[in-house]
Coordinates of C-alpha atoms in Angstrom, one line a residue:
X1 CA -31.7 -47.9 -20.2
X2 CA -31.0 -44.6 -20.5
X3 CA -33.1 -42.1 -18.1
X4 CA -33.4 -38.6 -19.7
X5 CA -33.8 -36.3 -17.5
X6 CA -34.4 -37.5 -14.6
X7 CA -36.5 -36.7 -11.4
X8 CA -36.6 -38.8 -8.8
X9 CA -39.6 -39.0 -7.1
X10 CA -38.8 -41.1 -3.1
X11 CA -42.2 -43.1 -2.0
X12 CA -41.1 -42.9 1.5
X13 CA -41.5 -40.4 4.0
X14 CA -38.8 -38.8 5.8
X15 CA -37.7 -38.7 9.6
X16 CA -37.9 -36.4 12.0
X17 CA -35.3 -37.2 14.7
X18 CA -32.5 -36.2 16.6
X19 CA -31.0 -38.8 17.6
X20 CA -28.8 -41.2 15.5
X21 CA -30.8 -44.4 17.7
X22 CA -34.6 -43.0 16.2
X23 CA -33.0 -42.4 12.9
X24 CA -31.9 -45.9 12.3
X25 CA -34.4 -48.2 13.9
X26 CA -37.4 -46.0 12.2
X27 CA -35.7 -45.3 8.2
X28 CA -37.7 -47.5 6.4
X29 CA -34.9 -50.5 4.4
X30 CA -35.7 -49.4 0.8
X31 CA -38.3 -47.2 -0.6
X32 CA -39.2 -46.8 -4.3
X33 CA -38.1 -43.9 -6.5
X34 CA -39.7 -43.2 -9.8
X35 CA -38.1 -42.3 -12.8
X36 CA -39.5 -39.9 -15.0
X37 CA -38.3 -40.1 -19.4
X38 CA -38.3 -38.6 -22.9
X39 CA -39.1 -41.0 -25.1
X40 CA -38.0 -40.8 -28.7
X41 CA -35.3 -42.7 -28.4
X42 CA -35.1 -46.4 -25.5
X43 CA -37.4 -45.6 -23.2
X44 CA -40.9 -46.6 -23.1
X45 CA -42.3 -43.8 -20.5
X46 CA -42.0 -43.6 -16.3
X47 CA -40.5 -46.9 -14.8
X48 CA -39.8 -47.3 -10.9
X49 CA -36.1 -48.4 -9.2
X50 CA -36.3 -49.5 -5.4
X51 CA -33.2 -47.8 -2.8
X52 CA -31.9 -49.1 -0.6
X53 CA -32.3 -45.9 1.9
X54 CA -29.6 -46.2 4.2
X55 CA -26.9 -46.8 1.3
X56 CA -28.8 -44.9 -1.4
X57 CA -27.8 -48.2 -4.0
X58 CA -30.6 -48.4 -6.3
X59 CA -32.1 -51.7 -8.0
X60 CA -32.9 -52.2 -11.8
X61 CA -35.5 -49.7 -13.1
X62 CA -38.8 -51.3 -14.4
X63 CA -40.6 -49.5 -16.8
X64 CA -44.1 -49.1 -14.4
X65 CA -46.7 -47.1 -16.7
X66 CA -46.3 -46.4 -20.8
X67 CA -46.8 -42.6 -21.8
X68 CA -45.2 -39.9 -24.1
X69 CA -42.2 -38.9 -23.0
X70 CA -43.7 -37.9 -19.1
X71 CA -40.2 -36.0 -18.8
X72 CA -41.1 -34.5 -15.2
X73 CA -43.9 -36.3 -12.5
X74 CA -45.3 -34.8 -9.2
X75 CA -46.8 -36.7 -6.4
X76 CA -49.9 -35.7 -4.6
X77 CA -49.6 -34.7 -1.2
X78 CA -52.2 -37.8 -0.3
X79 CA -49.0 -40.3 -2.3
X80 CA -51.9 -41.7 -3.6
X81 CA -51.3 -39.5 -7.3
X82 CA -48.5 -38.9 -9.7
X83 CA -48.8 -36.6 -12.0
X84 CA -46.9 -36.4 -15.5
X85 CA -46.2 -33.8 -18.2
X86 CA -46.3 -35.1 -21.7
X87 CA -43.5 -32.9 -23.6
X88 CA -44.5 -33.6 -27.4
X89 CA -45.7 -30.6 -29.3
X90 CA -48.3 -31.8 -30.0
X91 CA -50.2 -34.9 -28.7
X92 CA -53.8 -36.2 -29.2
X93 CA -54.8 -34.2 -32.7
X94 CA -53.7 -31.2 -30.8
X95 CA -50.6 -29.0 -31.5
X96 CA -50.2 -28.2 -26.8
X97 CA -48.5 -31.0 -24.7
X98 CA -50.6 -32.7 -22.2
X99 CA -50.7 -33.4 -17.9
X100 CA -51.2 -37.5 -17.7
X101 CA -52.0 -38.7 -14.3
X102 CA -51.9 -42.3 -12.9
X103 CA -52.9 -43.9 -9.6
X104 CA -49.8 -45.9 -7.1
X105 CA -50.4 -49.2 -6.3
X106 CA -49.5 -49.8 -2.3
X107 CA -48.3 -53.0 -2.7
X108 CA -46.3 -53.5 -5.9
X109 CA -45.8 -49.2 -7.0
X110 CA -46.6 -49.7 -10.0
X111 CA -48.8 -46.7 -11.6
X112 CA -51.9 -47.4 -13.4
X113 CA -53.4 -45.0 -16.3
X114 CA -55.9 -43.1 -15.3
X115 CA -56.3 -40.8 -17.6
X116 CA -54.1 -37.3 -20.0
X117 CA -55.5 -33.5 -20.4
X118 CA -54.3 -31.1 -22.5
X119 CA -52.0 -28.9 -20.9
X120 CA -52.9 -25.1 -22.2
X121 CA -49.8 -24.5 -24.6
X122 CA -46.9 -26.6 -26.6
X123 CA -44.1 -28.2 -24.4
X124 CA -45.2 -28.3 -21.0
X125 CA -42.2 -29.2 -18.8
X126 CA -42.6 -28.5 -14.8
X127 CA -45.5 -29.2 -12.3
X128 CA -46.8 -28.9 -9.6
X129 CA -49.3 -29.7 -7.0
X130 CA -51.0 -27.4 -4.3
X131 CA -50.3 -28.6 -1.0
X132 CA -54.5 -29.6 -0.8
X133 CA -53.6 -31.5 -4.2
X134 CA -56.5 -30.3 -5.9
X135 CA -54.7 -28.0 -8.1
X136 CA -51.8 -29.3 -10.8
X137 CA -49.8 -26.6 -12.1
X138 CA -48.5 -26.5 -14.6
X139 CA -45.3 -24.9 -17.1
X140 CA -45.4 -24.8 -21.3
X141 CA -42.5 -24.3 -22.9
X142 CA -43.2 -24.0 -26.2
X143 CA -45.9 -22.5 -26.0
X144 CA -45.4 -19.7 -22.5
X145 CA -48.4 -20.0 -21.0
X146 CA -49.1 -21.2 -17.5
X147 CA -52.5 -23.1 -16.7
X148 CA -54.4 -24.4 -13.7
X149 CA -56.0 -28.3 -14.2
X150 CA -58.2 -29.0 -11.5
X151 CA -58.2 -33.1 -9.8
X152 CA -60.5 -34.6 -9.0
X153 CA -61.4 -36.9 -5.8
X154 CA -60.0 -40.1 -7.6
X155 CA -57.0 -39.0 -8.8
X156 CA -58.0 -38.2 -12.3
X157 CA -57.8 -33.9 -13.9
X158 CA -60.0 -31.5 -15.8
X159 CA -59.5 -29.7 -18.0
X160 CA -57.2 -26.4 -17.5
X161 CA -59.9 -24.2 -16.0
X162 CA -57.3 -21.2 -16.0
X163 CA -55.2 -19.8 -18.2
X164 CA -52.0 -17.3 -19.0
X165 CA -50.1 -16.1 -21.5
X166 CA -47.2 -14.8 -21.8
X167 CA -46.1 -12.1 -24.8
X168 CA -42.5 -10.8 -25.2
X169 CA -39.3 -11.6 -25.7
X170 CA -35.8 -11.4 -24.3
X171 CA -32.5 -10.4 -24.8
X172 CA -31.0 -13.0 -26.0
X173 CA -32.5 -13.5 -30.3
X174 CA -30.9 -17.7 -29.9
X175 CA -33.0 -18.4 -26.9
X176 CA -35.1 -15.7 -25.8
X177 CA -37.0 -14.8 -29.0
X178 CA -40.5 -15.8 -27.4
X179 CA -41.9 -16.6 -24.0
X180 CA -40.6 -20.0 -22.4
X181 CA -42.4 -20.3 -19.0
X182 CA -40.1 -23.1 -17.2
X183 CA -41.8 -23.6 -13.9
X184 CA -44.7 -23.2 -11.6
X185 CA -45.5 -23.4 -7.7
X186 CA -47.7 -21.8 -5.0
X187 CA -45.8 -19.7 -2.5
X188 CA -46.1 -21.3 0.7
X189 CA -49.5 -19.7 1.8
X190 CA -51.5 -21.3 -1.2
X191 CA -52.9 -18.4 -2.2
X192 CA -50.7 -17.6 -4.1
X193 CA -48.9 -18.7 -7.8
X194 CA -45.1 -17.9 -8.9
X195 CA -43.4 -19.2 -12.2
X196 CA -39.8 -18.1 -13.6
X197 CA -40.2 -17.2 -18.1
X198 CA -37.0 -18.6 -19.3
X199 CA -37.2 -16.1 -22.5
X200 CA -38.7 -12.4 -21.1
X201 CA -36.3 -13.0 -17.7
X202 CA -39.3 -12.5 -15.6
X203 CA -40.9 -14.4 -12.6
X204 CA -44.8 -13.7 -12.7
X205 CA -46.9 -13.7 -10.0
X206 CA -50.5 -15.1 -9.9
X207 CA -53.2 -14.9 -7.2
X208 CA -54.4 -18.2 -7.2
X209 CA -58.2 -19.3 -6.0
X210 CA -57.9 -22.7 -4.8
X211 CA -61.6 -23.1 -4.7
X212 CA -62.3 -21.8 -7.9
X213 CA -58.8 -23.5 -9.7
X214 CA -58.1 -20.4 -11.1
X215 CA -54.5 -18.0 -11.2
X216 CA -55.1 -14.5 -12.2
X217 CA -52.4 -12.0 -12.1
X218 CA -51.5 -9.6 -9.2
X219 CA -50.0 -6.2 -8.4
X220 CA -47.3 -5.9 -10.0
X221 CA -48.1 -9.0 -11.9
X222 CA -44.2 -10.1 -12.4
X223 CA -40.5 -9.0 -10.5
X224 CA -37.9 -9.3 -13.4
X225 CA -34.0 -11.0 -13.7
X226 CA -30.7 -9.4 -15.2
X227 CA -31.6 -9.4 -18.9
X228 CA -29.9 -12.1 -20.5
X229 CA -30.4 -14.3 -17.0
X230 CA -33.1 -18.0 -18.2
X231 CA -34.7 -18.2 -14.9
X232 CA -35.1 -21.5 -14.4
X233 CA -37.0 -22.7 -10.8
X234 CA -36.9 -21.6 -7.4
X235 CA -36.8 -22.2 -4.2
X236 CA -38.5 -20.4 -1.2
X237 CA -36.9 -19.9 2.1
X238 CA -38.4 -21.9 4.9
X239 CA -39.2 -18.7 6.6
X240 CA -41.3 -17.8 3.5
X241 CA -39.3 -14.5 3.4
X242 CA -37.2 -15.2 0.0
X243 CA -37.2 -16.1 -3.2
X244 CA -34.2 -18.3 -4.9
X245 CA -34.2 -18.1 -8.9
X246 CA -31.8 -20.8 -10.5
X247 CA -31.2 -18.4 -13.6
X248 CA -30.3 -21.2 -16.5
X249 CA -28.6 -18.9 -19.3
X250 CA -26.9 -16.7 -16.5
X251 CA -25.5 -20.2 -14.3
X252 CA -26.1 -17.3 -11.2
X253 CA -29.2 -17.3 -8.2
X254 CA -31.4 -13.9 -7.8
X255 CA -32.5 -13.5 -4.6
X256 CA -36.1 -11.7 -3.7
X257 CA -37.5 -11.2 -0.6
X258 CA -41.1 -11.6 -0.6
X259 CA -43.7 -9.7 0.6
X260 CA -46.1 -13.1 1.2
X261 CA -49.5 -10.6 2.4
X262 CA -48.9 -9.7 -1.1
X263 CA -47.2 -12.1 -2.8
X264 CA -44.7 -8.7 -3.4

């Protein structure tokens, strides 16, 4: 089976024990791993395999949901739903990608399709769910935009409630001829959202309204990395005071201090 650029989602809770005996006694013997794939060749959608939690050995992957190019997966904090980017240039007769929602069967791990909504841009490549599980943020690589999709009580999605379109170009005409939103995240406070744009060498910052399901450009609206770096993903330090940005094109990491009260 071919698994392209897969994201692994481990369904077992992490056990935070201090003694080896406790870890051995309390760590689940096995857990589930879900794989997102591209479906332009042999793959048919989302796959699942059991994993021995002690050895890391994976079982044979099994198809658990058919979907068009579910390249990136995100697990709802309530662990009942999984969301997938449908990373395509057009779907349902429109020139944009989509975000699909699935419920998880506790007994088998199989997924039930709950529906999909447009991603408000072509080529969605990354998803993020805010800490309450009430909003999905999606970054559209080809479309150069970031959108928010509200999550319903049954796990299904509403259409995009807020969209920000990036504009401009970067230093490398071959890869940065336009905006390429590559990822989107909420910060530890859940009050701001950040998006890496590979095409513009910028990390955009938004004020995030949880109840209104909206993003609004912050002041200032972005931070810049070195021209030609191509920022792709980021991670917050455990303290929330620093942001580490992975630059795909330059193969570097840019470090920012982060003012969590104002999202700067």
